[in-house]
Structure formats: C-alpha cells, structure tokens
Coordinates of C-alpha atoms in Angstrom, one line a residue:
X21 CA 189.7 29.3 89.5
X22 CA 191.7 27.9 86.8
X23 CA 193.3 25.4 88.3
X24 CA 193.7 22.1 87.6
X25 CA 194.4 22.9 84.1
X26 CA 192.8 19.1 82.4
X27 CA 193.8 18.5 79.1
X28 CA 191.5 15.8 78.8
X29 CA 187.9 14.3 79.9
X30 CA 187.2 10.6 79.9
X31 CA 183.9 9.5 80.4
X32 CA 183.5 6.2 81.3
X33 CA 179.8 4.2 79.9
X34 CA 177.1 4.8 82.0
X35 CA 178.5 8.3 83.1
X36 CA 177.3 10.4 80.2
X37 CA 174.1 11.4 81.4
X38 CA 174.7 12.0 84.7
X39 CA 173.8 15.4 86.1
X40 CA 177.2 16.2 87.6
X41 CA 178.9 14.7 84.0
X42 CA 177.0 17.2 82.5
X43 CA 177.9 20.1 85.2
X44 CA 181.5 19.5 84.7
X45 CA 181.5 19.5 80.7
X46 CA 179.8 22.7 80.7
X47 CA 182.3 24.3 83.2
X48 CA 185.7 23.0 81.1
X49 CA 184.6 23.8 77.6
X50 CA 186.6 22.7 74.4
X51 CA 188.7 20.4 76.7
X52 CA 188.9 17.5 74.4
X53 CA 186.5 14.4 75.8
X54 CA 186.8 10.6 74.9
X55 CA 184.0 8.4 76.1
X56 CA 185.5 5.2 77.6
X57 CA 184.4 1.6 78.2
X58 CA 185.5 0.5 82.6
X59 CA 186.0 -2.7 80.8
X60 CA 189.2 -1.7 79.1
X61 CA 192.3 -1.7 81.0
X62 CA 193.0 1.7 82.8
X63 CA 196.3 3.4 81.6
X64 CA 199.5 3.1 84.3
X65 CA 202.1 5.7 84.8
X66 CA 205.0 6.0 82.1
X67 CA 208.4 5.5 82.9
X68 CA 208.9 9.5 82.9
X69 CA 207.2 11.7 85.6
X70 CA 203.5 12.7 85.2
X71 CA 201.2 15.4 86.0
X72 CA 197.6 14.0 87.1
X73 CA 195.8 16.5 83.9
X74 CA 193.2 14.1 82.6
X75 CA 190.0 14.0 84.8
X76 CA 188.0 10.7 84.5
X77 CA 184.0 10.8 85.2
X78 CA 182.7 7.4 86.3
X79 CA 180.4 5.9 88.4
X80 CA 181.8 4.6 91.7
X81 CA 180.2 1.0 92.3
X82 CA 182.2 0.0 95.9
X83 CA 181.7 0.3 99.1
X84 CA 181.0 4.5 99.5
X85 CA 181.2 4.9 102.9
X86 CA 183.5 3.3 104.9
X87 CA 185.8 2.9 107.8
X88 CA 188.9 4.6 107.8
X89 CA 191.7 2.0 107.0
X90 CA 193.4 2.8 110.1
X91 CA 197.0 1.7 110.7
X92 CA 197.7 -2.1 112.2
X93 CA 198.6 -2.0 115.8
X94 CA 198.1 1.4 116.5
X95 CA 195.1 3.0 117.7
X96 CA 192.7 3.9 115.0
X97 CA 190.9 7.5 115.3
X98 CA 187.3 6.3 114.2
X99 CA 187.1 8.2 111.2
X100 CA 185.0 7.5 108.3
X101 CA 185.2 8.1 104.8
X102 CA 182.9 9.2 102.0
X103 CA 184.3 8.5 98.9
X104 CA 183.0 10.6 96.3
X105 CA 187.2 10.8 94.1
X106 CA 190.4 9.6 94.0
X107 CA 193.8 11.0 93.0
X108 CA 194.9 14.4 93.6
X109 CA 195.8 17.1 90.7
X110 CA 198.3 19.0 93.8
X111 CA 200.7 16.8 92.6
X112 CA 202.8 16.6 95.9
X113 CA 205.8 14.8 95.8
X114 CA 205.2 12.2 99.1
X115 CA 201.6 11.7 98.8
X116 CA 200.8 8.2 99.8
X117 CA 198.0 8.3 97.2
X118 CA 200.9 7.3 94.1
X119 CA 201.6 4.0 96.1
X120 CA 197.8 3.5 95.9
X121 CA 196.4 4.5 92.8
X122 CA 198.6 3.6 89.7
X123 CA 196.3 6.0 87.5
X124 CA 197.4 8.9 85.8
X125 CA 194.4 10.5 86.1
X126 CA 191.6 12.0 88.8
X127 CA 188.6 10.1 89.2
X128 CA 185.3 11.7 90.3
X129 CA 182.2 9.6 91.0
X130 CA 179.3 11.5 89.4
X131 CA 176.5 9.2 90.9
X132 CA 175.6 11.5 93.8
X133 CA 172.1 10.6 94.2
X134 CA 173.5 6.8 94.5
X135 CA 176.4 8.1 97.3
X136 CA 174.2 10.4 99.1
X137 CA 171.3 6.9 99.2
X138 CA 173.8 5.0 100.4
X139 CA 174.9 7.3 102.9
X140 CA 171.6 7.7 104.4
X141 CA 171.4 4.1 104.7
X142 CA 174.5 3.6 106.6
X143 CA 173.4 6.8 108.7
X144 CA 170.4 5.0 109.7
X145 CA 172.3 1.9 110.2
X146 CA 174.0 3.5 113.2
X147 CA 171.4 5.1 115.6
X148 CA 172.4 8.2 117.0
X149 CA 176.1 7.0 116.6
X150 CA 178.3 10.5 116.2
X151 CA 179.2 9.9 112.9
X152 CA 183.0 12.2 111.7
X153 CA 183.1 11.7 108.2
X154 CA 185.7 12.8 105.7
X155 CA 186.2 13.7 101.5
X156 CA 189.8 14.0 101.5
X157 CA 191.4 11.1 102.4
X158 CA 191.6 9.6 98.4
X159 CA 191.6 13.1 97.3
X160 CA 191.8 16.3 97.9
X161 CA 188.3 17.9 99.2
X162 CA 187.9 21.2 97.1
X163 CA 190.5 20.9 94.4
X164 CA 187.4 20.2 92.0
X165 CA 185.0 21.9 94.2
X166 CA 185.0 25.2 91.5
X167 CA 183.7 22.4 89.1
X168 CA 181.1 20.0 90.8
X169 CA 179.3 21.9 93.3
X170 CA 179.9 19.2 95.5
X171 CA 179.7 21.1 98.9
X172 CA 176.5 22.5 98.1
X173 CA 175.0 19.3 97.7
X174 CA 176.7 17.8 100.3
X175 CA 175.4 20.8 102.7
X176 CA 171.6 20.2 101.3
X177 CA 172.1 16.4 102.2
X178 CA 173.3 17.0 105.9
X179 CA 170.4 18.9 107.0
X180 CA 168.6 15.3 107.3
X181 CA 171.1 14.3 110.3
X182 CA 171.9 15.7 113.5
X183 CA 174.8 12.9 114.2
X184 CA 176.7 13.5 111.4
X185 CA 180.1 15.8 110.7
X186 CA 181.7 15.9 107.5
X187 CA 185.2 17.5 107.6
X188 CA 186.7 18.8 104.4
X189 CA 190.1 18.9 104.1
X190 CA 192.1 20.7 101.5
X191 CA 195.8 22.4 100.6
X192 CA 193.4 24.8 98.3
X193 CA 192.0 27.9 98.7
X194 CA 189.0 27.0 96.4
X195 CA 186.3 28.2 99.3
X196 CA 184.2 30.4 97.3
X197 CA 181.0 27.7 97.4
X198 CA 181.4 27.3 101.5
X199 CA 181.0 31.2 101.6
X200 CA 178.0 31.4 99.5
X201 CA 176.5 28.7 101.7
X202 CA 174.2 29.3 104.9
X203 CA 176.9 27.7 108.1
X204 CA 176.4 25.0 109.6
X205 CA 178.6 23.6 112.3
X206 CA 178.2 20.5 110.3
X207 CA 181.0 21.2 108.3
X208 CA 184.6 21.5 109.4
X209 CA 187.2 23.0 106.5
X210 CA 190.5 21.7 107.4
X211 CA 193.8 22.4 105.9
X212 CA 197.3 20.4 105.5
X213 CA 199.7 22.7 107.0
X214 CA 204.0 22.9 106.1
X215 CA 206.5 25.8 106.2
X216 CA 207.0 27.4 103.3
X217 CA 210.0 25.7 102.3
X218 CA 207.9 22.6 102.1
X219 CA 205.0 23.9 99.8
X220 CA 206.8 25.2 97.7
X221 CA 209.5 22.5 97.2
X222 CA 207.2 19.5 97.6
X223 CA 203.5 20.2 97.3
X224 CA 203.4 21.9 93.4
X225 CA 200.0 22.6 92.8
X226 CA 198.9 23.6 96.4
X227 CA 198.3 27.0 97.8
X228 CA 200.7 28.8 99.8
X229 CA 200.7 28.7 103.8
X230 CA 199.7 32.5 103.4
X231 CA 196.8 31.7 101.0
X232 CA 195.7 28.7 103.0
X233 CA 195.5 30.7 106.3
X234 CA 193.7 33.6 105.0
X235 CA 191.4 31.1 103.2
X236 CA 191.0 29.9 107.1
X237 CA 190.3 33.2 108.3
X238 CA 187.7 33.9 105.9
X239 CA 185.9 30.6 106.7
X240 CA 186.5 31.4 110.3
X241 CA 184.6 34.9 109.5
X242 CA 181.6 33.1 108.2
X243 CA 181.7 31.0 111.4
X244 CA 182.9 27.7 110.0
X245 CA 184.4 25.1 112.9
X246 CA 188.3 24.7 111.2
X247 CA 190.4 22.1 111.3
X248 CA 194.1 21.8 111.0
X249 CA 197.0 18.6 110.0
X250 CA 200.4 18.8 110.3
X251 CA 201.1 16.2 108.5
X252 CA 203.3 15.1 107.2
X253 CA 206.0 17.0 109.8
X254 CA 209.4 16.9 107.9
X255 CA 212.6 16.3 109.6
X256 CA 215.4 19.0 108.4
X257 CA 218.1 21.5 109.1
X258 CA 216.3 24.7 110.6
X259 CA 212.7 22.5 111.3
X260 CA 211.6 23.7 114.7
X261 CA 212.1 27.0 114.0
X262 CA 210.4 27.3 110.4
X263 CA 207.5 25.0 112.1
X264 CA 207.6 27.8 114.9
X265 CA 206.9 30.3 112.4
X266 CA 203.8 28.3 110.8
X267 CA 202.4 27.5 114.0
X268 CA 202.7 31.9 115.0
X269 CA 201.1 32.8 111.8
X270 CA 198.3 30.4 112.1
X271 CA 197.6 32.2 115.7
X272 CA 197.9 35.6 114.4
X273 CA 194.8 34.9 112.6
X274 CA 192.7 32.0 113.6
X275 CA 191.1 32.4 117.3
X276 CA 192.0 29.2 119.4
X277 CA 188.1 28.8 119.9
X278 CA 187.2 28.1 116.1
X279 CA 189.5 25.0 116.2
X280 CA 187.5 21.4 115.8
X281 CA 191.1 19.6 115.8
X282 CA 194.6 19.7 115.6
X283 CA 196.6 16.5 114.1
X284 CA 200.4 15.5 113.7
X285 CA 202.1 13.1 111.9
X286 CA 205.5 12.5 111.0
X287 CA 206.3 11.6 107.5
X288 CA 206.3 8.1 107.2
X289 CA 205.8 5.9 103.5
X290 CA 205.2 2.4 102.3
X291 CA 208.7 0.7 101.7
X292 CA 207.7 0.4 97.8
X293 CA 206.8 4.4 97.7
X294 CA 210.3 5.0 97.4
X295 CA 211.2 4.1 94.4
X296 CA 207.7 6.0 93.0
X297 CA 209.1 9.0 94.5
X298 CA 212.3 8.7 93.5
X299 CA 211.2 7.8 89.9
X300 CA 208.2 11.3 90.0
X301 CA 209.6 13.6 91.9
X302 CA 213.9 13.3 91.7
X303 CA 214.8 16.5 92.9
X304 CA 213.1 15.4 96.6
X305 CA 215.6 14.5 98.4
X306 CA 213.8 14.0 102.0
X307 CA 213.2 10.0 101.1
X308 CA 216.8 9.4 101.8
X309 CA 217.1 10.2 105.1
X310 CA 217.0 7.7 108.0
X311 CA 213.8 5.9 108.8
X312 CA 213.6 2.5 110.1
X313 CA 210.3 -0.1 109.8
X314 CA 207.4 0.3 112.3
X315 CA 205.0 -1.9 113.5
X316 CA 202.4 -1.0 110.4
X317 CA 205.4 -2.4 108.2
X318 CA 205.9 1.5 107.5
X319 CA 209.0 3.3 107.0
X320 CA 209.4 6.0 110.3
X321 CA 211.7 8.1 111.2
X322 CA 213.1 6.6 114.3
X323 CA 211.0 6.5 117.7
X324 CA 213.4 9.3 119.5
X325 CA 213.1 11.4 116.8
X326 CA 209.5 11.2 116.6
X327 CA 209.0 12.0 120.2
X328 CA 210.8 14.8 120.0
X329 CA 209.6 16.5 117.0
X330 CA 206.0 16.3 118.3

C-alpha cells in the first residue's frame, strides 16, 4: 500500500531506538528523517492549506487509556480510548481532528510495550468490567497499519483478557494484517460510511464506499464481528436517496448477523472549525448551511432536521 505518501520522518529524542521506530524506517526507505528535540516548539499550520505528509515518531507520555470525552449533557456511550496516534493523513475536509490538533503532521507513539503495560493495568483496575475500547478516535485505525504492525500486536496482547473489545475503525481498505491474523471476536473492524458524492468531494485520501464495503466483506469472510458509522450524515439536495443507495449496497454484501453496531450522527463542528475549514478546504461548501448552537456549545443542524434525517 503506498499510501500515505510522507515526505518526511521526525523522530523525536528518546524515540530512536525504539523497535516500532525502527519498523517504520525500514518500511519508508530514503524518506528523508530529522531527529527532533519534544522540547522545541511543534510547527503550526501555514496560512495556505496543508496536506498531513510528514509522520512524527514519539513517545506518548499521557494518560493512554482513557474515557471517551463524551459530549456535555447528552448521554455518553461508555467508550474508551487507546491512544496509540493522532492526526489523520485522509485529509477529510470536516474532520473535528483540525480543531484539535494544530500539527501538520501524524503522530505515532512507538512505545508499545509502555501502552500495552499500562493497558493491562487499567484492565486489571476494572474487574470483569466489559471493557469497548477504540484506536480511531484521534486517528484513523489502519491508515499506518501497512507500516507498524500494530494490529498484530494488539491481537497478541488481547489474548490475556476475556473483558476486553477493541474496535478498529477505518475509511481504509488497509486490511491485509487482519486477514493474515488467526479471528478473534475480539476485534471489531468498523468503517465510516458516506455516498459517494461525499467521499469523493470531502474525504481525499479515503477509500471509496465500494472499496470500503468489499474490504467489509472480506473481513466478514474471515469471520470478523464489523462495525459500521454514519457519521457524519450530510444534509443536501438528493440526501435520502443517495443514503438509500449506501445503506442497499452495504446489504447486498454484509449479512445483518455479522454486525456488532450501527451508529449515526449528524454533522455537527465546534464554532471555531469554521473558519479552519473554510481556510483548508475552500471548495466545501456544506459549513454554510444552517445550523444553530446545541447544548454541547456545538454547531447542529436544527433539532427537526435532525429528527428527521435519522
């Protein structure tokens, strides 16, 4: 898989000896690489669009699991996050990642032995506790995948629990270390799902709803549990019946039984995302339609419309 295509590695001090540092620089050779020191101050976006092309290796020292932020006053769905990157190469115009990380890059924590210790603590720290966790809500879960190995690591590591699901979500088609694996019900590949006229307006560097659904079926072959997000929905001219369409081609291949979950969500943004989108991606015109501010302080398209679009 070629993509993403990285013009550059930084390697941040303390990173250069780890062994996924050293898995990644032998799969991207004569990509120029620039050690860096954390202390510096990390370059912010330039005034003229960017494309996220320079990966960063570092050593995450947070929290590594944690609780899904959730969304003030609304229920929150219990999820739980393992936080092994951030930033996304796919590029896609309304990701809510740009209003979080002002980085022009992709960061990938490379201390797995340190993420996978600390997840067995917290693991222990919760009983029998069902545990759902999830890679790809600061990035995308198999963009790199090609490159790090990371789900066969992460599949050694879960045969220690028997409470704990991991789901991987992706708009990728980069599968081909999940069907080399043994199963495991453990794992649940999930993919973001639009119409066509979406992906290929808004979401760049993602797959296409064909390549994602047969990437589903092949998964579903090997007898992976899938997963499915619509979300964001889009509000447009034509939208039920072009959602219609994605929604029979899913069910022409994937058997109602091999479905973990379904979600929705509307598009909805931070109010200071518009002018980041505006300013990355000009030629998206969807930020200017009508929304109104919810009680998360998020920008919605109004509650009626809502309603009826799910």
């Amino acid at each position: 898989m070629a993509f993403p295509d990285f013009q550059k590695i930084l390697i941040e001090k303390g990173a250069e000896f780890a062994p996924l540092t050293q898995k990644v620089l032998a799969a991207l050779p004569g990509i120029a690489v620039e050690n860096t020191d954390p202390a510096g101050s990390p370059p912010l976006f330039p005034a003229l669009p960017v494309t996220k092309r320079t990966l960063l290796l570092t050593r995450f020292k947070g929290e590594l699991v944690k609780p899904c932020p959730g969304t003030k006053e609304y229920i929150c769905c219990g999820y739980r996050i393992l936080h092994v990157g951030s930033n996304c190469p796919l590029d896609c115009s309304y990701c809510i990642l740009q209003g979080y990380f002002n980085q022009p890059y992709v960061r990938l924590f490379v201390n797995t032995d340190e993420i996978f210790h600390r997840l067995h603590t917290y693991v222990q720290a919760h009983g029998d506790e069902i545990i759902r966790l999830g890679t790809g809500e600061f990035t995308d879960s198999l963009a790199l995948d090609h490159l790090t190995g990371l789900t066969r690591l992460l599949r050694s590591e879960l045969e220690r629990y028997n409470n704990v699901i991991v789901e991987l979500k992706t708009k990728t088609v980069n599968i081909q270390n999940l069907l080399q694996l043994p199963v495991t019900k453990k794992i649940i590949v999930a993919w973001s799902l639009n119409p066509p006229k979406i992906i290929g307006k808004e979401e760049p560097g993602a797959a296409t709803l064909e390549e994602r659904i047969q990437a589903a079926a092949l998964c579903q072959k090997k007898g992976y549990l899938l997963g499915f997000h619509f979300d964001p929905i889009f509000y447009f001219s034509g939208w039920e019946e072009l959602y219609e369409q994605t929604i029979g081609l899913l069910f022409s291949r994937i058997r109602p039984e091999n479905i973990a979950w379904i979600s929705l969500g509307c598009f909805r943004f931070l109010p200071p995302m518009k002018g980041i989108i505006e300013r990355l991606h000009p030629r998206s015109s969807f930020i200017h339609q009508e929304f109104i501010p919810a009680l998360d302080n998020k920008m919605r398209y109004p509650q009626p419309r809502r309603v009826e679009m799910y």
